[in-house]
Short mmCIF file of the C-alpha atoms (twelve columns), coordinates in Angstrom:
data_MODEL
# 
_entry.id   MODEL 
# 
loop_
_atom_site.group_PDB 
_atom_site.id 
_atom_site.type_symbol 
_atom_site.label_atom_id 
_atom_site.label_alt_id 
_atom_site.label_comp_id 
_atom_site.label_asym_id 
_atom_site.label_seq_id 
_atom_site.Cartn_x 
_atom_site.Cartn_y 
_atom_site.Cartn_z 
_atom_site.pdbx_PDB_model_num 
ATOM 1   C CA . MET A 1   -7.166  -22.037 23.357  1 
ATOM 2   C CA . HIS A 2   -5.596  -20.267 20.392  1 
ATOM 3   C CA . LEU A 3   -2.203  -18.797 19.618  1 
ATOM 4   C CA . ILE A 4   -2.255  -15.523 17.671  1 
ATOM 5   C CA . ASP A 5   0.966   -14.386 16.005  1 
ATOM 6   C CA . PRO A 6   1.870   -11.851 13.293  1 
ATOM 7   C CA . CYS A 7   2.110   -13.356 9.811   1 
ATOM 8   C CA . SER A 8   5.659   -13.916 8.584   1 
ATOM 9   C CA . ASP A 9   7.507   -15.346 5.602   1 
ATOM 10  C CA . LEU A 10  6.986   -18.819 7.036   1 
ATOM 11  C CA . ASP A 11  3.189   -18.382 7.062   1 
ATOM 12  C CA . ARG A 12  2.714   -17.800 3.331   1 
ATOM 13  C CA . ASN A 13  0.940   -21.107 2.615   1 
ATOM 14  C CA . ALA A 14  -1.445  -20.979 5.581   1 
ATOM 15  C CA . TRP A 15  -2.063  -17.288 4.930   1 
ATOM 16  C CA . LEU A 16  -2.883  -18.006 1.287   1 
ATOM 17  C CA . GLN A 17  -5.303  -20.821 2.140   1 
ATOM 18  C CA . LEU A 18  -7.300  -18.654 4.548   1 
ATOM 19  C CA . ARG A 19  -7.325  -15.788 2.047   1 
ATOM 20  C CA . LEU A 20  -8.724  -18.148 -0.606  1 
ATOM 21  C CA . GLN A 21  -11.605 -18.976 1.729   1 
ATOM 22  C CA . LEU A 22  -12.224 -15.327 2.599   1 
ATOM 23  C CA . TRP A 23  -11.999 -14.043 -0.996  1 
ATOM 24  C CA . PRO A 24  -12.603 -17.077 -3.248  1 
ATOM 25  C CA . ASP A 25  -13.146 -14.960 -6.382  1 
ATOM 26  C CA . CYS A 26  -9.699  -13.363 -6.204  1 
ATOM 27  C CA . PRO A 27  -7.063  -15.042 -8.445  1 
ATOM 28  C CA . VAL A 28  -4.334  -16.939 -6.611  1 
ATOM 29  C CA . ASP A 29  -1.587  -14.797 -8.165  1 
ATOM 30  C CA . ASP A 30  -3.282  -11.643 -6.871  1 
ATOM 31  C CA . HIS A 31  -3.412  -13.129 -3.382  1 
ATOM 32  C CA . ARG A 32  0.297   -13.918 -3.558  1 
ATOM 33  C CA . ARG A 33  1.172   -10.393 -4.742  1 
ATOM 34  C CA . GLU A 34  -0.845  -8.826  -1.935  1 
ATOM 35  C CA . ILE A 35  0.818   -11.078 0.648   1 
ATOM 36  C CA . GLU A 36  4.234   -10.036 -0.678  1 
ATOM 37  C CA . GLN A 37  3.246   -6.369  -0.524  1 
ATOM 38  C CA . GLN A 38  2.154   -6.685  3.097   1 
ATOM 39  C CA . LEU A 39  5.367   -8.473  4.072   1 
ATOM 40  C CA . ALA A 40  7.393   -5.756  2.300   1 
ATOM 41  C CA . GLU A 41  5.639   -2.882  4.134   1 
ATOM 42  C CA . PRO A 42  5.318   -3.845  7.820   1 
ATOM 43  C CA . ALA A 43  4.871   -0.201  8.872   1 
ATOM 44  C CA . ARG A 44  1.718   0.075   6.746   1 
ATOM 45  C CA . PHE A 45  0.150   -3.394  6.900   1 
ATOM 46  C CA . GLY A 46  -0.494  -5.849  9.714   1 
ATOM 47  C CA . ALA A 47  -1.740  -9.445  9.537   1 
ATOM 48  C CA . TRP A 48  -2.162  -12.138 12.203  1 
ATOM 49  C CA . LEU A 49  -2.852  -15.888 12.119  1 
ATOM 50  C CA . ALA A 50  -4.691  -17.753 14.860  1 
ATOM 51  C CA . ARG A 51  -3.806  -21.417 15.409  1 
ATOM 52  C CA . ASP A 52  -5.230  -24.064 17.704  1 
ATOM 53  C CA . ILE A 53  -3.078  -26.021 20.150  1 
ATOM 54  C CA . ASP A 54  -2.145  -28.429 17.343  1 
ATOM 55  C CA . GLY A 55  -0.862  -25.594 15.177  1 
ATOM 56  C CA . VAL A 56  -3.749  -25.752 12.691  1 
ATOM 57  C CA . PRO A 57  -4.653  -22.303 11.278  1 
ATOM 58  C CA . GLN A 58  -8.102  -21.257 12.465  1 
ATOM 59  C CA . GLY A 59  -8.347  -17.548 11.645  1 
ATOM 60  C CA . LEU A 60  -6.834  -14.551 9.894   1 
ATOM 61  C CA . ILE A 61  -7.077  -10.791 10.211  1 
ATOM 62  C CA . GLU A 62  -5.534  -8.159  7.923   1 
ATOM 63  C CA . VAL A 63  -5.409  -4.428  8.645   1 
ATOM 64  C CA . ALA A 64  -3.795  -1.356  7.118   1 
ATOM 65  C CA . LEU A 65  -3.011  2.200   8.146   1 
ATOM 66  C CA . ARG A 66  -5.063  4.589   6.017   1 
ATOM 67  C CA . ARG A 67  -4.288  8.284   5.729   1 
ATOM 68  C CA . ASP A 68  -6.948  9.040   3.122   1 
ATOM 69  C CA . TYR A 69  -10.492 10.058  4.103   1 
ATOM 70  C CA . VAL A 70  -12.401 7.432   6.097   1 
ATOM 71  C CA . PRO A 71  -16.148 8.142   6.606   1 
ATOM 72  C CA . GLY A 72  -16.870 9.058   10.204  1 
ATOM 73  C CA . ALA A 73  -13.225 9.219   11.299  1 
ATOM 74  C CA . ASP A 74  -11.839 12.298  13.048  1 
ATOM 75  C CA . HIS A 75  -8.159  11.351  13.198  1 
ATOM 76  C CA . SER A 76  -5.389  10.127  10.933  1 
ATOM 77  C CA . PRO A 77  -3.985  7.585   10.407  1 
ATOM 78  C CA . VAL A 78  -6.935  5.230   10.804  1 
ATOM 79  C CA . LEU A 79  -6.540  1.524   11.480  1 
ATOM 80  C CA . TYR A 80  -8.624  -0.162  8.779   1 
ATOM 81  C CA . LEU A 81  -9.939  -3.714  8.879   1 
ATOM 82  C CA . GLU A 82  -9.217  -5.057  5.403   1 
ATOM 83  C CA . GLY A 83  -10.339 -8.618  6.072   1 
ATOM 84  C CA . ILE A 84  -11.120 -11.119 8.828   1 
ATOM 85  C CA . TYR A 85  -11.893 -14.817 8.548   1 
ATOM 86  C CA . VAL A 86  -12.510 -17.607 11.075  1 
ATOM 87  C CA . GLN A 87  -12.913 -21.252 10.098  1 
ATOM 88  C CA . PRO A 88  -16.571 -22.370 10.483  1 
ATOM 89  C CA . GLU A 89  -15.726 -24.919 13.188  1 
ATOM 90  C CA . ALA A 90  -13.920 -22.252 15.257  1 
ATOM 91  C CA . ARG A 91  -16.653 -19.625 15.173  1 
ATOM 92  C CA . ARG A 92  -18.717 -18.377 18.142  1 
ATOM 93  C CA . HIS A 93  -15.849 -18.937 20.554  1 
ATOM 94  C CA . GLY A 94  -14.499 -15.373 20.668  1 
ATOM 95  C CA . LEU A 95  -11.699 -15.922 18.149  1 
ATOM 96  C CA . ALA A 96  -12.711 -12.979 15.943  1 
ATOM 97  C CA . ARG A 97  -12.644 -10.727 19.005  1 
ATOM 98  C CA . GLU A 98  -9.144  -11.962 19.884  1 
ATOM 99  C CA . LEU A 99  -7.921  -11.249 16.366  1 
ATOM 100 C CA . VAL A 100 -9.435  -7.760  16.433  1 
ATOM 101 C CA . ALA A 101 -7.787  -7.097  19.808  1 
ATOM 102 C CA . ALA A 102 -4.364  -8.084  18.432  1 
ATOM 103 C CA . ALA A 103 -4.815  -5.757  15.463  1 
ATOM 104 C CA . ALA A 104 -6.097  -2.927  17.693  1 
ATOM 105 C CA . THR A 105 -3.011  -3.142  19.916  1 
ATOM 106 C CA . TRP A 106 -0.783  -2.890  16.839  1 
ATOM 107 C CA . GLY A 107 -2.773  0.065   15.476  1 
ATOM 108 C CA . ALA A 108 -2.558  1.956   18.751  1 
ATOM 109 C CA . SER A 109 1.221   1.465   18.775  1 
ATOM 110 C CA . HIS A 110 1.311   3.103   15.313  1 
ATOM 111 C CA . GLY A 111 -0.549  6.238   16.424  1 
ATOM 112 C CA . CYS A 112 -4.099  5.231   15.495  1 
ATOM 113 C CA . ARG A 113 -6.996  6.418   17.620  1 
ATOM 114 C CA . GLU A 114 -9.798  4.925   15.536  1 
ATOM 115 C CA . PHE A 115 -10.513 1.505   14.005  1 
ATOM 116 C CA . ALA A 116 -12.647 1.470   10.843  1 
ATOM 117 C CA . SER A 117 -14.081 -1.151  8.517   1 
ATOM 118 C CA . ASP A 118 -16.717 -1.671  5.826   1 
ATOM 119 C CA . THR A 119 -19.001 -4.274  4.312   1 
ATOM 120 C CA . THR A 120 -21.675 -4.439  1.631   1 
ATOM 121 C CA . LEU A 121 -25.286 -3.408  2.247   1 
ATOM 122 C CA . ASP A 122 -26.565 -6.943  1.627   1 
ATOM 123 C CA . ASN A 123 -24.066 -8.737  3.905   1 
ATOM 124 C CA . ALA A 124 -26.184 -9.057  7.046   1 
ATOM 125 C CA . ASP A 125 -23.829 -11.571 8.661   1 
ATOM 126 C CA . SER A 126 -20.857 -9.226  8.336   1 
ATOM 127 C CA . GLN A 127 -22.875 -6.294  9.645   1 
ATOM 128 C CA . ALA A 128 -23.895 -8.314  12.694  1 
ATOM 129 C CA . MET A 129 -20.287 -9.384  13.271  1 
ATOM 130 C CA . HIS A 130 -19.059 -5.779  13.163  1 
ATOM 131 C CA . LEU A 131 -21.670 -4.678  15.691  1 
ATOM 132 C CA . ALA A 132 -20.784 -7.619  17.959  1 
ATOM 133 C CA . LEU A 133 -17.104 -6.631  17.791  1 
ATOM 134 C CA . GLY A 134 -17.832 -3.089  18.948  1 
ATOM 135 C CA . PHE A 135 -17.967 -1.226  15.621  1 
ATOM 136 C CA . LYS A 136 -20.675 1.387   15.039  1 
ATOM 137 C CA . GLU A 137 -22.159 2.117   11.632  1 
ATOM 138 C CA . THR A 138 -21.117 5.547   10.304  1 
ATOM 139 C CA . ALA A 139 -22.476 5.632   6.730   1 
ATOM 140 C CA . ARG A 140 -24.295 3.712   4.018   1 
ATOM 141 C CA . LEU A 141 -23.416 4.135   0.355   1 
ATOM 142 C CA . ALA A 142 -24.763 2.871   -2.955  1 
ATOM 143 C CA . PHE A 143 -22.455 3.037   -5.995  1 
ATOM 144 C CA . TYR A 144 -23.758 3.601   -9.533  1 
ATOM 145 C CA . LEU A 145 -22.246 3.198   -12.986 1 
ATOM 146 C CA . ALA A 146 -23.297 4.288   -16.459 1 
ATOM 147 C CA . PRO A 147 -21.431 3.705   -19.744 1 
ATOM 148 C CA . LEU A 148 -19.907 6.700   -21.528 1 
ATOM 149 C CA . THR A 149 -19.551 4.963   -24.885 1 
ATOM 150 C CA . PRO A 150 -21.455 6.154   -28.009 1 
ATOM 151 C CA . GLU A 151 -25.186 5.427   -27.801 1 
ATOM 152 C CA . GLY A 152 -24.709 3.703   -24.492 1 
ATOM 153 C CA . GLN A 153 -23.027 0.670   -26.046 1 
ATOM 154 C CA . GLU A 154 -20.710 -1.108  -23.694 1 
ATOM 155 C CA . ARG A 155 -17.160 -1.698  -24.820 1 
ATOM 156 C CA . PRO A 156 -15.420 -4.957  -23.972 1 
ATOM 157 C CA . PRO A 157 -12.939 -4.655  -21.104 1 
ATOM 158 C CA . PRO A 158 -9.254  -4.443  -22.071 1 
ATOM 159 C CA . PRO A 159 -6.987  -7.435  -21.539 1 
ATOM 160 C CA . ALA A 160 -5.550  -7.784  -18.050 1 
ATOM 161 C CA . SER A 161 -2.561  -5.600  -17.152 1 
ATOM 162 C CA . ARG A 162 0.096   -6.159  -14.508 1 
ATOM 163 C CA . GLU A 163 2.033   -2.960  -13.878 1 
ATOM 164 C CA . LEU A 164 2.599   0.644   -15.007 1 
ATOM 165 C CA . LYS A 165 6.151   2.008   -14.953 1 
ATOM 166 C CA . SER A 166 7.783   5.250   -16.073 1 
ATOM 167 C CA . PHE A 167 11.081  5.596   -17.917 1 
ATOM 168 C CA . VAL A 168 13.044  8.207   -15.941 1 
ATOM 169 C CA . PRO A 169 15.741  9.957   -18.015 1 
ATOM 170 C CA . ALA A 170 19.369  10.078  -16.877 1 
ATOM 171 C CA . LEU A 171 21.950  12.404  -18.425 1 
ATOM 172 C CA . ASP A 172 24.777  10.717  -16.507 1 
ATOM 173 C CA . PHE A 173 23.415  7.188   -16.124 1 
ATOM 174 C CA . ALA A 174 25.983  5.974   -13.578 1 
ATOM 175 C CA . LEU A 175 25.554  9.101   -11.427 1 
ATOM 176 C CA . SER A 176 21.762  8.897   -11.393 1 
ATOM 177 C CA . LYS A 177 21.920  5.202   -10.592 1 
ATOM 178 C CA . ARG A 178 24.157  5.899   -7.583  1 
ATOM 179 C CA . PHE A 179 21.771  8.666   -6.480  1 
ATOM 180 C CA . TYR A 180 18.736  6.370   -6.378  1 
ATOM 181 C CA . MET A 181 20.693  3.621   -4.673  1 
ATOM 182 C CA . ALA A 182 21.828  6.179   -2.057  1 
ATOM 183 C CA . LEU A 183 18.142  6.999   -1.472  1 
ATOM 184 C CA . GLY A 184 17.689  3.351   -0.533  1 
ATOM 185 C CA . MET A 185 15.725  2.329   -3.606  1 
ATOM 186 C CA . ASP A 186 16.205  -1.326  -4.523  1 
ATOM 187 C CA . LEU A 187 18.094  -1.972  -7.762  1 
ATOM 188 C CA . ILE A 188 16.452  -5.100  -9.196  1 
ATOM 189 C CA . TRP A 189 18.599  -5.367  -12.330 1 
ATOM 190 C CA . SER A 190 20.713  -3.154  -14.564 1 
ATOM 191 C CA . THR A 191 22.273  -3.051  -18.015 1 
ATOM 192 C CA . ASP A 192 24.565  -0.388  -19.474 1 
ATOM 193 C CA . GLU A 193 21.560  1.769   -20.429 1 
ATOM 194 C CA . LEU A 194 18.635  0.681   -18.263 1 
ATOM 195 C CA . ALA A 195 18.116  0.065   -14.534 1 
ATOM 196 C CA . TYR A 196 15.002  -1.312  -12.851 1 
ATOM 197 C CA . PHE A 197 14.322  0.234   -9.407  1 
ATOM 198 C CA . ARG A 198 11.780  -0.676  -6.740  1 
ATOM 199 C CA . GLN A 199 10.548  1.376   -3.779  1 
ATOM 200 C CA . GLY A 200 7.898   -0.553  -1.846  1 
ATOM 201 C CA . PRO A 201 5.055   -1.206  -4.318  1 
ATOM 202 C CA . ALA A 202 6.375   1.466   -6.735  1 
ATOM 203 C CA . ARG A 203 8.584   0.654   -9.735  1 
ATOM 204 C CA . PHE A 204 10.393  2.707   -12.369 1 
ATOM 205 C CA . LEU A 205 13.027  2.279   -15.057 1 
ATOM 206 C CA . LEU A 206 16.047  4.578   -15.142 1 
ATOM 207 C CA . GLN A 207 17.126  5.138   -18.748 1 
ATOM 208 C CA . ALA A 208 20.359  6.521   -20.179 1 
ATOM 209 C CA . PHE A 209 18.682  9.277   -22.206 1 
ATOM 210 C CA . ASN A 210 20.776  12.426  -22.595 1 
ATOM 211 C CA . GLU A 211 18.194  15.095  -23.404 1 
ATOM 212 C CA . PRO A 212 18.482  17.940  -20.849 1 
ATOM 213 C CA . ALA A 213 15.275  19.725  -21.857 1 
ATOM 214 C CA . PHE A 214 13.277  16.530  -21.463 1 
ATOM 215 C CA . ALA A 215 14.829  15.680  -18.079 1 
ATOM 216 C CA . ALA A 216 14.241  19.224  -16.795 1 
ATOM 217 C CA . ASN A 217 10.516  18.887  -17.575 1 
ATOM 218 C CA . PHE A 218 10.070  15.327  -16.311 1 
ATOM 219 C CA . GLN A 219 8.289   14.806  -12.981 1 
ATOM 220 C CA . MET A 220 7.590   11.843  -10.708 1 
ATOM 221 C CA . HIS A 221 5.213   11.623  -7.756  1 
ATOM 222 C CA . LEU A 222 5.801   9.264   -4.821  1 
ATOM 223 C CA . LEU A 223 3.031   8.875   -2.225  1 
ATOM 224 C CA . VAL A 224 4.441   7.883   1.176   1 
ATOM 225 C CA . ASP A 225 3.234   7.466   4.756   1 
ATOM 226 C CA . ASP A 226 5.336   10.305  6.210   1 
ATOM 227 C CA . ALA A 227 6.713   13.090  3.987   1 
ATOM 228 C CA . ASP A 228 8.718   14.650  6.817   1 
ATOM 229 C CA . ALA A 229 10.507  11.377  7.562   1 
ATOM 230 C CA . TRP A 230 11.266  10.983  3.866   1 
ATOM 231 C CA . TRP A 231 12.629  14.544  3.690   1 
ATOM 232 C CA . ARG A 232 14.948  13.889  6.623   1 
ATOM 233 C CA . HIS A 233 16.121  10.786  4.785   1 
ATOM 234 C CA . ALA A 234 16.492  12.422  1.354   1 
ATOM 235 C CA . ALA A 235 18.002  15.821  2.266   1 
ATOM 236 C CA . PRO A 236 21.487  14.475  3.157   1 
ATOM 237 C CA . VAL A 237 21.531  12.471  -0.084  1 
ATOM 238 C CA . ALA A 238 20.607  15.566  -2.085  1 
ATOM 239 C CA . GLU A 239 23.366  17.555  -0.362  1 
ATOM 240 C CA . ARG A 240 25.885  14.814  -1.096  1 
ATOM 241 C CA . PHE A 241 24.977  14.791  -4.803  1 
ATOM 242 C CA . GLY A 242 24.607  18.586  -5.074  1 
ATOM 243 C CA . THR A 243 20.895  18.541  -5.911  1 
ATOM 244 C CA . ARG A 244 17.884  20.430  -4.553  1 
ATOM 245 C CA . CYS A 245 15.664  19.183  -1.716  1 
ATOM 246 C CA . ASP A 246 13.066  21.694  -0.478  1 
ATOM 247 C CA . PRO A 247 11.536  21.403  3.029   1 
ATOM 248 C CA . PRO A 248 8.043   19.836  3.250   1 
ATOM 249 C CA . ALA A 249 4.986   22.076  3.098   1 
ATOM 250 C CA . ASP A 250 1.203   21.645  3.173   1 
ATOM 251 C CA . GLN A 251 -0.156  22.086  -0.346  1 
ATOM 252 C CA . PRO A 252 -3.600  23.368  -1.442  1 
ATOM 253 C CA . TRP A 253 -4.148  20.143  -3.427  1 
ATOM 254 C CA . GLY A 254 -4.373  18.153  -0.186  1 
ATOM 255 C CA . LEU A 255 -0.834  16.847  0.256   1 
ATOM 256 C CA . ARG A 256 2.089   17.618  2.494   1 
ATOM 257 C CA . ASP A 257 5.053   17.162  0.214   1 
ATOM 258 C CA . PHE A 258 8.513   18.326  -0.787  1 
ATOM 259 C CA . ALA A 259 10.440  18.704  -4.037  1 
ATOM 260 C CA . LEU A 260 13.554  16.650  -4.739  1 
ATOM 261 C CA . LEU A 261 15.718  16.935  -7.863  1 
ATOM 262 C CA . ASP A 262 17.830  14.057  -9.087  1 
ATOM 263 C CA . PRO A 263 21.224  14.677  -10.778 1 
ATOM 264 C CA . ALA A 264 19.571  14.932  -14.224 1 
ATOM 265 C CA . GLY A 265 17.057  17.550  -13.070 1 
ATOM 266 C CA . VAL A 266 14.103  15.148  -12.809 1 
ATOM 267 C CA . LEU A 267 11.687  16.561  -10.244 1 
ATOM 268 C CA . TRP A 268 10.256  14.219  -7.617  1 
ATOM 269 C CA . ARG A 269 7.364   15.337  -5.430  1 
ATOM 270 C CA . ILE A 270 7.220   13.125  -2.355  1 
ATOM 271 C CA . GLY A 271 4.320   13.503  0.026   1 
ATOM 272 C CA . HIS A 272 1.457   12.119  2.076   1 
ATOM 273 C CA . PRO A 273 -2.243  13.114  2.125   1 
ATOM 274 C CA . LEU A 274 -3.315  15.704  4.670   1 
ATOM 275 C CA . ALA A 275 -5.808  14.444  7.230   1 
ATOM 276 C CA . GLY A 276 -9.295  14.292  5.763   1 
ATOM 277 C CA . ARG A 277 -8.148  15.231  2.262   1 
ATOM 278 C CA . GLY A 278 -7.662  11.742  0.807   1 
# 
C-alpha cells in the first residue's frame, strides 16, 4: 500500500533525492532551483510523492500545464509528463499507474483534456512504460546540429550563466516602485536608485533613470498562463495610477496579449500563446 500526496515545502529533501536518481546528470543546484520554481507556481506545475506505509519515499511524478504546441494534441492547455520515477524495489506493483492517475486528476481539474509525454528514440524501457500506462505514440523526431563557425571549427562553449535581467527605467522611481508593487510583483530588495522585482520565474531591475525618450521606447514582454486574468488584475492598477491598459486581443504573431504602460511610459506586453501556435 502506498500513500500519494502533493509535494510541499516539507518534501524538499525526499523530492531532491528522487530527482537525483531520475536525472543523475543534472547539477544539484539546478534541481533545487527547479523544485523552488514548481513550489512557487502551483497553478502551472504539479508534483506528487509516493511513500510506503513506513513513510519511505518510493516514487515521484512531475507534470506541467503546457500551452505551446504539443505534437498530436488537439486542445490547450495540455497536461505534460515532465518526469516519473519509481524505486527499483517498488516497480511492477502498479505504483507508476497510481502516480499517473493522481496527476491526471489534477490536470483535469485545471481544464486539460489530454495528457502528453515524450522520451528518446533509444529508451525502449520508457517507451514500453508509456504504452503500459495508456499513452499512444504520436510522433518520432530526430534532432540535428551543425556548427556555424568559420570553416566548421567548433567554438568552446561560454562559461555558465545564471540569469538574464533587464534594467527598466523609472522617471519617478518611488512612483514606479509603488506601481509594480500594486501589480503584486515581489520586491526582493531596494536602494534609493535600484529595486529588484520578481514575478514567478521572471526578474527585472527597476532603475532611477530619468530619460523620457528612452523610457517611452523601452518595452518588456511577460509570458503568462492567462492574459485575460492578468488584464482583469492589471486594469484597476493602471486606472489608479493613471496609465494605459488596453483590452486583450489575439495577435497575428501567435499570442493573445494586452498592452500596459507603467508610470514612466515603459510598455509591457503581457500575453499567453494561442492554442497550437507555441
